[in-house]
Tab-separated table of C-alpha atoms and ligand atoms in Angstrom:
chain	number	residue	atom	x	y	z
A	14	UNK	CA	0.101	-0.306	-0.251
A	15	UNK	CA	1.361	3.456	-0.682
A	16	UNK	CA	1.583	5.460	2.352
A	17	UNK	CA	2.924	9.182	2.295
A	18	UNK	CA	6.495	9.371	4.145
A	19	UNK	CA	6.455	11.332	7.444
A	20	UNK	CA	9.538	12.756	6.934
A	21	UNK	CA	10.867	11.964	3.134
A	22	UNK	CA	12.971	9.009	4.211
A	23	UNK	CA	11.962	5.201	3.517
A	24	UNK	CA	11.177	3.542	6.872
A	25	UNK	CA	13.765	0.794	7.593
A	26	UNK	CA	12.807	-2.734	6.247
A	27	UNK	CA	9.815	-4.129	7.177
A	28	UNK	CA	11.516	-7.175	9.311
A	29	UNK	CA	13.808	-4.502	11.368
A	30	UNK	CA	11.144	-2.677	11.978
A	31	UNK	CA	8.967	-5.707	13.043
A	32	UNK	CA	11.993	-6.462	15.506
A	33	UNK	CA	11.944	-2.737	16.843
A	34	UNK	CA	8.237	-3.145	17.246
A	35	UNK	CA	8.742	-6.580	19.233
A	36	UNK	CA	11.421	-5.433	21.431
A	37	UNK	CA	9.736	-2.561	22.663
A	38	UNK	CA	7.059	-4.632	23.403
A	39	UNK	CA	8.661	-7.159	24.806
A	40	UNK	CA	11.095	-4.348	27.275
A	41	UNK	CA	7.765	-3.328	28.077
A	42	UNK	CA	6.128	-6.723	28.974
A	43	UNK	CA	9.256	-7.718	31.313
A	44	UNK	CA	9.036	-4.145	32.914
A	45	UNK	CA	5.301	-4.388	33.821
A	46	UNK	CA	5.821	-8.095	35.484
A	47	UNK	CA	8.528	-7.156	37.857
A	48	UNK	CA	6.244	-4.376	38.877
A	49	UNK	CA	3.692	-6.626	39.518
A	50	UNK	CA	5.208	-9.888	41.048
A	51	UNK	CA	5.622	-6.599	43.790
A	52	UNK	CA	2.438	-5.630	44.167
A	53	UNK	CA	1.281	-9.141	44.483
A	54	UNK	CA	3.880	-10.118	46.788
A	55	UNK	CA	2.004	-10.399	50.687
A	56	UNK	CA	3.347	-9.606	54.266
A	57	UNK	CA	6.409	-7.431	52.710
A	58	UNK	CA	7.479	-4.969	55.867
A	59	UNK	CA	7.267	-1.037	54.551
A	60	UNK	CA	10.890	-1.205	54.634
A	61	UNK	CA	11.437	-4.376	52.621
A	62	UNK	CA	8.765	-3.700	49.850
A	63	UNK	CA	10.095	0.179	49.455
A	64	UNK	CA	13.470	-1.169	48.667
A	65	UNK	CA	12.318	-4.013	46.239
A	66	UNK	CA	10.532	-1.389	44.629
A	67	UNK	CA	14.306	1.049	44.436
A	68	UNK	CA	15.377	-2.432	42.905
A	69	UNK	CA	12.678	-2.416	40.531
A	70	UNK	CA	12.994	1.093	39.367
A	71	UNK	CA	16.601	0.407	39.176
A	72	UNK	CA	16.451	-2.385	36.890
A	73	UNK	CA	13.360	-0.849	34.820
A	74	UNK	CA	15.656	1.862	34.304
A	75	UNK	CA	18.686	-0.159	33.430
A	76	UNK	CA	16.624	-2.253	31.030
A	77	UNK	CA	14.985	1.095	29.053
A	78	UNK	CA	18.411	2.950	29.020
A	79	UNK	CA	19.697	-0.413	26.985
A	80	UNK	CA	17.128	-0.200	24.557
A	81	UNK	CA	17.361	2.745	23.980
A	82	UNK	CA	20.831	3.278	23.215
A	83	UNK	CA	20.106	0.194	20.731
A	84	UNK	CA	17.291	1.660	19.413
A	85	UNK	CA	17.990	5.333	18.957
A	86	UNK	CA	15.695	8.062	17.393
A	87	UNK	CA	12.473	8.941	18.971
A	88	UNK	CA	13.273	6.363	22.179
A	89	UNK	CA	15.904	8.610	23.039
A	90	UNK	CA	13.799	11.675	23.363
A	91	UNK	CA	10.808	9.766	25.586
A	92	UNK	CA	13.530	8.857	28.132
A	93	UNK	CA	15.183	12.755	27.806
A	94	UNK	CA	11.681	13.400	28.745
A	95	UNK	CA	11.275	10.857	31.263
A	96	UNK	CA	14.763	11.657	33.028
A	97	UNK	CA	13.789	15.686	33.332
A	98	UNK	CA	10.842	14.739	35.080
A	99	UNK	CA	12.529	15.107	38.627
A	100	UNK	CA	9.396	16.042	40.082
A	101	UNK	CA	7.351	13.042	39.557
A	102	UNK	CA	9.508	10.229	38.086
A	103	UNK	CA	11.088	7.556	40.936
A	104	UNK	CA	15.017	9.467	41.474
A	105	UNK	CA	16.459	5.789	39.873
A	106	UNK	CA	15.236	6.487	36.503
A	107	UNK	CA	16.017	10.518	36.687
A	108	UNK	CA	19.873	9.380	37.573
A	109	UNK	CA	19.683	6.487	34.995
A	110	UNK	CA	18.422	7.993	32.337
A	111	UNK	CA	20.015	11.161	32.554
A	112	UNK	CA	22.763	10.009	30.865
A	113	UNK	CA	20.221	10.329	27.277
A	114	UNK	CA	20.063	14.128	27.687
A	115	UNK	CA	23.929	14.510	26.327
A	116	UNK	CA	25.417	10.876	27.024
A	117	UNK	CA	24.453	9.201	23.864
A	118	UNK	CA	26.820	6.336	22.656
A	119	UNK	CA	28.772	8.377	20.085
A	120	UNK	CA	29.693	7.401	16.458
A	121	UNK	CA	33.062	6.859	15.173
A	122	UNK	CA	34.994	10.264	13.454
A	123	UNK	CA	34.804	8.390	10.066
A	124	UNK	CA	30.540	8.225	10.190
A	125	UNK	CA	31.125	12.075	11.468
A	126	UNK	CA	33.166	13.108	8.723
A	127	UNK	CA	31.299	11.352	5.857
A	128	UNK	CA	28.542	13.248	6.908
A	129	UNK	CA	30.189	16.851	7.147
A	130	UNK	CA	31.455	16.067	3.390
A	131	UNK	CA	28.167	15.301	1.768
A	132	UNK	CA	26.214	18.320	3.596
A	133	UNK	CA	28.702	20.718	3.564
A	134	UNK	CA	31.209	19.323	-0.021
A	135	UNK	CA	34.731	19.329	1.997
A	136	UNK	CA	36.044	17.382	4.867
A	137	UNK	CA	35.795	18.832	8.707
A	138	UNK	CA	39.339	19.757	8.738
A	139	UNK	CA	39.118	21.797	5.079
A	140	UNK	CA	36.314	23.769	6.656
A	141	UNK	CA	37.253	24.075	10.413
A	142	UNK	CA	40.504	24.657	12.503
A	143	UNK	CA	41.241	22.190	15.452
A	144	UNK	CA	37.859	19.707	14.782
A	145	UNK	CA	37.972	17.562	17.698
A	146	UNK	CA	37.538	13.685	16.915
A	147	UNK	CA	35.569	13.199	20.392
A	148	UNK	CA	32.506	15.253	20.505
A	149	UNK	CA	32.034	17.526	23.718
A	150	UNK	CA	28.091	15.684	23.527
A	151	UNK	CA	25.997	13.404	22.185
A	152	UNK	CA	21.948	13.429	21.910
A	153	UNK	CA	18.801	12.018	20.470
A	154	UNK	CA	19.504	13.193	16.789
A	155	UNK	CA	23.181	14.510	16.505
A	156	UNK	CA	26.721	14.622	18.435
A	157	UNK	CA	28.482	18.133	19.083
A	158	UNK	CA	31.834	18.387	17.888
A	159	UNK	CA	34.294	21.541	19.139
A	160	UNK	CA	35.916	23.276	16.445
A	161	UNK	CA	37.626	27.160	15.029
A	162	UNK	CA	36.262	28.320	12.065
A	163	UNK	CA	38.874	29.588	9.913
A	164	UNK	CA	38.587	33.050	11.085
A	165	UNK	CA	39.282	32.263	14.913
A	166	UNK	CA	35.926	31.898	16.086
A	167	UNK	CA	34.969	28.837	18.465
A	168	UNK	CA	32.249	26.351	17.455
A	169	UNK	CA	30.104	23.860	18.006
A	170	UNK	CA	29.424	21.799	15.081
A	171	UNK	CA	26.140	19.688	15.353
A	172	UNK	CA	26.237	16.663	13.170
A	173	UNK	CA	23.392	15.005	12.571
A	174	UNK	CA	23.581	11.212	12.937
A	175	UNK	CA	23.924	9.199	9.739
A	176	UNK	CA	20.589	7.605	9.103
A	177	UNK	CA	18.607	8.937	11.494
A	178	UNK	CA	15.822	10.420	9.455
A	179	UNK	CA	14.898	6.568	8.578
A	180	UNK	CA	15.049	5.201	12.135
A	181	UNK	CA	12.739	8.369	12.799
A	182	UNK	CA	10.348	7.452	9.770
A	183	UNK	CA	10.238	3.851	11.057
A	184	UNK	CA	9.068	4.897	14.906
A	185	UNK	CA	6.242	7.557	13.261
A	186	UNK	CA	4.812	4.447	11.371
A	187	UNK	CA	4.900	2.368	14.279
A	188	UNK	CA	3.854	5.485	16.724
A	189	UNK	CA	0.993	5.699	14.192
A	190	UNK	CA	-0.328	1.940	14.161
A	191	UNK	CA	-0.002	1.963	18.235
A	192	UNK	CA	-2.342	5.147	17.920
A	193	UNK	CA	-4.773	3.401	15.882
A	194	UNK	CA	-4.989	0.271	18.112
A	195	UNK	CA	-5.753	2.846	20.961
A	196	UNK	CA	-8.019	4.702	18.928
A	197	UNK	CA	-10.044	1.293	18.813
A	198	UNK	CA	-9.702	0.541	22.453
A	199	UNK	CA	-9.903	3.913	24.463
A	200	UNK	CA	-12.468	5.565	22.717
A	201	UNK	CA	-13.367	8.327	24.702
A	202	UNK	CA	-9.854	9.879	23.485
A	203	UNK	CA	-9.110	10.477	20.312
A	204	UNK	CA	-5.246	10.056	20.155
A	205	UNK	CA	-4.987	11.577	16.468
A	206	UNK	CA	-4.629	14.542	17.657
A	207	UNK	CA	-1.432	13.481	19.386
A	208	UNK	CA	-0.377	11.641	16.016
A	209	UNK	CA	-0.971	14.865	13.830
A	210	UNK	CA	0.739	17.120	16.177
A	211	UNK	CA	3.910	14.343	16.738
A	212	UNK	CA	3.849	14.099	12.434
A	213	UNK	CA	3.888	17.814	12.143
A	214	UNK	CA	6.931	18.543	14.292
A	215	UNK	CA	8.898	15.451	14.846
A	216	UNK	CA	10.160	15.475	11.238
A	217	UNK	CA	10.829	19.519	11.605
A	218	UNK	CA	14.056	17.837	14.214
A	219	UNK	CA	15.289	16.479	11.057
A	220	UNK	CA	16.174	19.995	9.473
A	221	UNK	CA	18.956	21.901	10.927
A	222	UNK	CA	18.355	25.396	8.716
A	223	UNK	CA	14.904	25.187	10.126
A	224	UNK	CA	16.447	24.936	13.508
A	225	UNK	CA	18.667	27.879	12.861
A	226	UNK	CA	16.179	29.799	11.971
A	227	UNK	CA	14.100	29.259	14.820
A	228	UNK	CA	16.812	30.234	17.157
A	229	UNK	CA	17.282	33.645	15.381
A	230	UNK	CA	13.642	34.576	16.303
A	231	UNK	CA	13.795	33.349	19.698
A	232	UNK	CA	17.194	34.929	20.279
A	233	UNK	CA	15.205	37.602	18.436
A	234	UNK	CA	12.253	37.833	20.272
A	235	UNK	CA	14.329	37.791	23.727
A	236	UNK	CA	16.839	40.308	22.874
A	237	UNK	CA	16.213	42.582	25.171
A	238	UNK	CA	16.940	40.176	28.040
A	239	UNK	CA	20.731	40.491	28.957
A	240	UNK	CA	20.301	37.501	31.469
A	241	UNK	CA	18.955	35.288	28.427
A	242	UNK	CA	21.202	33.566	25.406
A	243	UNK	CA	20.910	31.736	22.254
A	244	UNK	CA	23.824	31.054	20.467
A	245	UNK	CA	24.323	32.269	17.073
A	246	UNK	CA	24.332	30.757	14.037
A	247	UNK	CA	26.905	30.664	11.928
A	248	UNK	CA	25.179	30.202	8.648
A	249	UNK	CA	27.825	29.613	6.034
A	250	UNK	CA	29.213	26.168	7.703
A	251	UNK	CA	25.748	25.082	8.311
A	252	UNK	CA	23.233	22.656	6.043
A	253	UNK	CA	20.160	20.885	6.704
A	254	UNK	CA	22.107	18.365	8.973
A	255	UNK	CA	24.747	19.935	10.073
A	256	UNK	CA	24.531	23.301	12.292
A	257	UNK	CA	27.375	25.339	13.005
A	258	UNK	CA	26.426	26.983	16.279
A	259	UNK	CA	28.870	29.516	18.326
A	260	UNK	CA	30.724	27.649	21.129
A	261	UNK	CA	29.120	27.888	24.713
A	262	UNK	CA	31.050	27.212	27.689
A	263	UNK	CA	28.191	26.926	30.403
A	264	UNK	CA	27.241	24.775	33.015
A	265	UNK	CA	24.243	22.175	32.514
A	266	UNK	CA	21.042	23.771	34.551
A	267	UNK	CA	20.891	20.483	36.583
A	268	UNK	CA	24.390	20.277	37.621
A	269	UNK	CA	23.761	21.882	41.368
A	270	UNK	CA	27.099	21.456	42.580
A	271	UNK	CA	28.531	23.226	39.758
A	272	UNK	CA	26.336	25.734	39.498
A	273	UNK	CA	26.938	26.540	43.550
A	274	UNK	CA	30.718	26.193	42.703
A	275	UNK	CA	30.467	29.084	40.339
A	276	UNK	CA	28.252	30.928	43.191
A	277	UNK	CA	25.005	31.200	40.761
A	278	UNK	CA	21.793	30.812	42.757
A	279	UNK	CA	19.525	27.933	41.591
A	280	UNK	CA	16.720	30.230	42.190
A	281	UNK	CA	17.545	33.299	40.125
A	282	UNK	CA	18.003	30.661	37.551
A	283	UNK	CA	14.182	28.873	37.894
A	284	UNK	CA	13.188	32.752	37.645
A	285	UNK	CA	14.437	33.461	34.384
A	286	UNK	CA	13.269	30.243	33.292
A	287	UNK	CA	9.908	31.047	34.266
A	288	UNK	CA	10.227	34.190	32.713
A	289	UNK	CA	11.516	33.445	29.718
A	290	UNK	CA	8.583	30.768	29.210
A	291	UNK	CA	5.520	33.121	29.929
A	292	UNK	CA	7.667	35.431	27.500
A	293	UNK	CA	8.058	33.294	24.644
A	294	UNK	CA	4.325	31.358	24.908
A	295	UNK	CA	2.194	34.377	26.158
A	296	UNK	CA	3.903	37.557	24.360
A	297	UNK	CA	5.695	35.973	21.212
A	298	UNK	CA	3.558	32.865	20.626
A	299	UNK	CA	6.784	31.457	19.409
A	300	UNK	CA	8.499	29.043	21.923
A	301	UNK	CA	11.621	26.820	22.016
A	302	UNK	CA	9.695	23.310	22.820
A	303	UNK	CA	12.285	21.196	24.632
A	304	UNK	CA	13.594	22.473	27.791
A	305	UNK	CA	15.006	18.909	29.016
A	306	UNK	CA	18.613	20.443	30.956
A	307	UNK	CA	20.388	18.288	28.361
A	308	UNK	CA	19.464	21.757	26.057
A	309	UNK	CA	19.983	24.582	28.714
A	310	UNK	CA	23.537	26.198	30.451
A	311	UNK	CA	23.812	28.622	32.657
A	312	UNK	CA	26.747	31.560	32.777
A	313	UNK	CA	27.909	33.371	35.124
A	314	UNK	CA	25.573	36.464	35.940
A	315	UNK	CA	23.097	34.068	36.074
A	316	UNK	CA	22.758	33.933	31.994
A	317	UNK	CA	20.458	31.017	30.519
A	318	UNK	CA	21.411	29.810	27.233
A	319	UNK	CA	19.153	27.602	25.692
A	320	UNK	CA	20.084	25.504	22.745
A	321	UNK	CA	18.518	23.262	20.361
A	322	UNK	CA	15.791	24.768	18.656
A	323	UNK	CA	14.140	21.799	16.731
A	324	UNK	CA	11.311	21.213	18.319
A	325	UNK	CA	9.658	25.088	18.660
A	326	UNK	CA	6.067	26.058	18.113
A	327	UNK	CA	4.256	28.741	16.932
A	328	UNK	CA	0.940	29.593	18.264
A	329	UNK	CA	-2.057	31.332	16.526
A	330	UNK	CA	-2.541	35.383	17.660
A	331	UNK	CA	-6.127	34.122	18.657
A	332	UNK	CA	-5.027	30.518	20.863
A	333	UNK	CA	-2.452	32.802	22.265
A	334	UNK	CA	-4.916	34.900	23.704
A	335	UNK	CA	-7.256	32.435	24.856
A	336	UNK	CA	-4.420	30.739	26.950
A	337	UNK	CA	-3.558	34.140	28.154
A	338	UNK	CA	-7.474	34.601	29.096
A	339	UNK	CA	-7.100	30.950	30.496
A	340	UNK	CA	-4.596	31.385	32.903
A	341	UNK	CA	-5.829	34.741	34.228
A	342	UNK	CA	-9.680	32.527	34.942
A	343	UNK	CA	-7.283	29.626	36.386
A	344	UNK	CA	-5.498	32.398	38.854
A	345	UNK	CA	-8.603	34.126	40.027
A	346	UNK	CA	-10.670	30.793	40.422
A	347	UNK	CA	-13.493	32.644	37.833
A	348	UNK	CA	-14.914	28.926	36.717
A	349	UNK	CA	-17.090	30.357	34.368
A	350	UNK	CA	-14.415	32.532	32.473
A	351	UNK	CA	-12.288	29.255	32.960
A	352	UNK	CA	-14.444	27.222	31.074
A	353	UNK	CA	-15.511	29.257	28.775
A	354	UNK	CA	-11.613	29.882	27.838
A	355	UNK	CA	-11.390	26.762	27.237
A	356	UNK	CA	-13.859	26.185	25.073
A	357	UNK	CA	-12.509	28.927	22.845
A	358	UNK	CA	-9.344	27.124	22.370
A	359	UNK	CA	-11.200	23.760	21.314
A	360	UNK	CA	-11.222	21.715	24.134
A	361	UNK	CA	-14.422	19.602	24.381
A	362	UNK	CA	-15.946	17.038	26.385
A	363	UNK	CA	-18.899	14.412	26.420
A	364	UNK	CA	-21.800	16.116	27.543
A	365	UNK	CA	-22.327	20.161	28.624
A	366	UNK	CA	-21.918	19.826	32.613
A	367	UNK	CA	-18.596	22.269	32.974
A	368	UNK	CA	-17.408	19.884	35.745
A	369	UNK	CA	-14.560	18.355	34.135
A	370	UNK	CA	-13.413	21.425	32.659
A	371	UNK	CA	-12.991	23.648	35.772
A	372	UNK	CA	-11.520	20.475	37.610
A	373	UNK	CA	-8.963	20.380	34.875
A	374	UNK	CA	-8.331	24.218	35.170
A	375	UNK	CA	-7.971	23.604	38.992
A	376	UNK	CA	-5.762	20.947	39.246
A	377	UNK	CA	-2.523	22.835	37.702
A	378	UNK	CA	-2.132	24.955	40.854
A	379	UNK	CA	-3.596	22.253	43.525
A	380	UNK	CA	-0.531	19.966	42.216
A	381	UNK	CA	1.600	22.302	43.685
A	382	UNK	CA	0.060	21.389	47.402
A	383	UNK	CA	-0.687	23.976	49.872
A	384	UNK	CA	2.563	25.318	49.872
A	385	UNK	CA	2.100	26.512	46.140
A	386	UNK	CA	5.007	24.983	45.044
A	387	UNK	CA	6.490	25.814	41.542
A	388	UNK	CA	6.178	21.741	40.926
A	389	UNK	CA	4.297	18.642	41.347
A	390	UNK	CA	4.321	17.832	44.746
A	391	UNK	CA	4.561	14.071	45.025
A	392	UNK	CA	2.594	14.178	48.011
A	393	UNK	CA	-0.487	15.658	46.906
A	394	UNK	CA	-0.786	14.611	42.858
A	395	UNK	CA	-2.538	10.641	43.754
A	396	UNK	CA	-5.137	12.724	45.444
A	397	UNK	CA	-5.892	15.377	43.081
A	398	UNK	CA	-5.141	13.077	40.054
A	399	UNK	CA	-7.571	10.597	42.003
A	400	UNK	CA	-10.518	13.316	42.304
A	401	UNK	CA	-9.593	14.662	38.897
A	402	UNK	CA	-9.707	10.913	37.068
A	403	UNK	CA	-13.450	10.088	38.720
A	404	UNK	CA	-14.705	13.673	37.210
A	405	UNK	CA	-13.399	12.784	34.275
A	406	UNK	CA	-14.815	9.613	34.209
A	407	UNK	CA	-18.367	10.795	34.705
A	408	UNK	CA	-17.575	13.308	31.852
A	409	UNK	CA	-14.464	12.890	29.434
A	410	UNK	CA	-12.619	15.592	27.619
A	411	UNK	CA	-12.811	14.357	24.120
A	412	UNK	CA	-11.202	17.032	22.326
A	413	UNK	CA	-7.712	18.841	23.310
A	414	UNK	CA	-6.597	20.868	20.990
A	415	UNK	CA	-2.959	19.966	19.081
A	416	UNK	CA	-1.641	23.054	19.786
A	417	UNK	CA	-1.820	22.970	23.700
A	418	UNK	CA	0.068	19.701	23.492
A	419	UNK	CA	3.798	20.969	23.347
A	420	UNK	CA	2.893	23.665	26.014
A	421	UNK	CA	1.936	20.837	28.169
A	422	UNK	CA	4.984	19.443	27.451
A	423	UNK	CA	6.966	22.651	28.417
A	424	UNK	CA	4.896	22.517	31.366
A	425	UNK	CA	5.649	19.114	32.809
A	426	UNK	CA	9.466	19.530	31.855
A	427	UNK	CA	9.113	23.040	33.639
A	428	UNK	CA	7.925	21.495	36.579
A	429	UNK	CA	10.985	18.649	36.633
A	430	UNK	CA	13.286	21.238	36.247
A	431	UNK	CA	11.808	24.095	38.897
A	432	UNK	CA	12.097	21.033	41.511
A	433	UNK	CA	15.628	20.558	40.518
A	434	UNK	CA	16.582	23.666	41.036
A	435	UNK	CA	14.849	23.921	44.449
A	436	UNK	CA	12.867	26.760	43.431
A	437	UNK	CA	10.913	28.819	45.324
A	438	UNK	CA	9.422	31.105	42.494
A	439	UNK	CA	5.865	32.243	43.069
A	440	UNK	CA	4.512	30.895	39.940
A	441	UNK	CA	0.846	32.981	40.245
A	442	UNK	CA	3.249	36.465	40.652
A	443	UNK	CA	5.515	35.909	37.904
A	444	UNK	CA	2.922	34.987	35.088
A	445	UNK	CA	0.317	37.129	35.758
A	446	UNK	CA	1.664	40.346	34.730
A	447	UNK	CA	2.116	38.429	31.244
A	448	UNK	CA	-1.310	36.815	30.819
A	449	UNK	CA	-2.770	40.176	31.901
A	450	UNK	CA	-1.148	42.423	29.427
A	451	UNK	CA	-2.059	39.647	26.682
A	452	UNK	CA	-5.593	39.026	28.042
A	453	UNK	CA	-6.370	42.282	27.666
A	454	UNK	CA	-5.430	42.161	24.173
A	455	UNK	CA	-8.128	39.226	23.970
A	456	UNK	CA	-10.791	41.662	24.697
A	457	UNK	CA	-10.016	44.613	23.010
A	458	UNK	CA	-10.239	42.243	19.752
A	459	UNK	CA	-13.137	40.549	21.061
A	460	UNK	CA	-14.552	44.086	21.090
A	461	UNK	CA	-13.411	45.769	18.150
B	517	ADP	N1	26.273	25.808	21.009
B	517	ADP	C1	26.764	24.864	21.317
B	517	ADP	N2	27.840	25.120	22.789
B	517	ADP	C2	28.309	24.217	23.536
B	517	ADP	N3	27.423	22.826	23.674
B	517	ADP	C3	26.535	22.855	22.702
B	517	ADP	C4	26.272	23.431	21.962
B	517	ADP	N4	25.258	23.211	21.214
B	517	ADP	C5	24.956	21.824	21.946
B	517	ADP	N5	25.888	21.690	22.138
B	517	ADP	C6	26.296	20.178	23.605
B	517	ADP	O1	25.586	18.948	22.431
B	517	ADP	C7	24.885	18.795	23.181
B	517	ADP	C8	23.360	17.976	21.580
B	517	ADP	O2	23.012	19.389	20.995
B	517	ADP	P1	21.293	19.598	20.478
B	517	ADP	O3	21.152	20.863	19.522
B	517	ADP	O4	20.765	19.428	22.269
B	517	ADP	O5	21.245	17.900	20.180
B	517	ADP	P2	19.811	17.393	19.510
B	517	ADP	O6	19.221	18.138	19.158
B	517	ADP	O7	20.586	15.538	19.325
B	517	ADP	O8	19.291	17.145	21.095
B	517	ADP	C9	23.897	19.430	24.342
B	517	ADP	O9	23.120	18.685	24.872
B	517	ADP	C10	24.960	20.317	24.530
B	517	ADP	O10	25.638	19.504	25.396
B	518	MG	MG1	18.829	18.467	22.513
């Protein structure tokens, strides 16, 4: 059957594809069974149970790590996401999978050399001075080598793994099959929204020219902030699969001991991050959608550096304003306005009863607990989840707009980051001025 390609690449041969699918499935079953065994075991003391769970988290995380390094592609991206959720994920997962944020097993130099030659028409040694053989970092789609331009600029050369398109294409095909199966089992929710959004954004990550343009756009939008930085693109040495960037010597945002050593206040860093996202999402409607720790560096100042604009999202103006209205309504506890804003954004529920949307809106701040932490508090989360699930069961949300998915992703990653930084940022005080300014624009637009 003829089918259009997501990325323009061919998927891997069918037997490899089936093998990938089976391996992921098998590992999932093995991990699930491991947890079930502990759950079923009767008569364990609480201490013994905790110890067994911790050992199982460790085993599961190591299994997933091995699987991801073997499979590459979207599985690495998934692991980066899990490892970034220090707010909710078990610490064993965070520790093991964090390596996949910027320490994926590397490709040998000849492969890198060939890729640079294909993309830029000459070998790395002809183009740069001192192109380092060993990469400084490696992540989901590329590895990064240090070098100098002939005119003496320090650069980071991001070289896409050869053949990664076919891996990503295969993953998208496999996920779309899963989504279709899920849609038949779980009829209350349409997972195709998720698939549509992935189909649109994942292939773009393979285009480094687009990535360079996104970086420049956010750099322009945030140029007035001396405490936020985006590396400059060196266009003359960039193409679809090779991106040359100004090299930034910074500290990984989650490396708290090194931040301390440099006298940088993590709480200040958390505040800058929060403001950066308020401004990108609510004011400019264009944002970096992948703030996991591997994509964020900190320099003395503190200055927060955004890397990796492969996943960047533009919001329609009207959507952005309605989103600001929703935030104002949630902060103010105005249920009627909350429901109106959710509906204007494109949320639909099975019946007209507004209870589900109200519960959903309220849960955004409830998960912070009574002390209103700027991240998910695992002690209150089960309770909030249970209540939400009960209400949603009676009247499920049947449609969520694709445009919120990457916002939810950012909210999740930010929650993990705030926890890591032990942030005390007051979310309401920080978000309100941004949301109010934009929501006022919405009222004006509606009146005019
Ligand atoms: N301009 C830069 N300066 C210094 N290090 C960088 C730079 N760009 C990327 N890196 C390092 O390389 C890693 C991978 O780069 P990234 O753009 O995130 O690739 P991917 O899209 O594969 O995640 C980053 O996590 C970071 O450690
Ligand atoms: Mg990255």
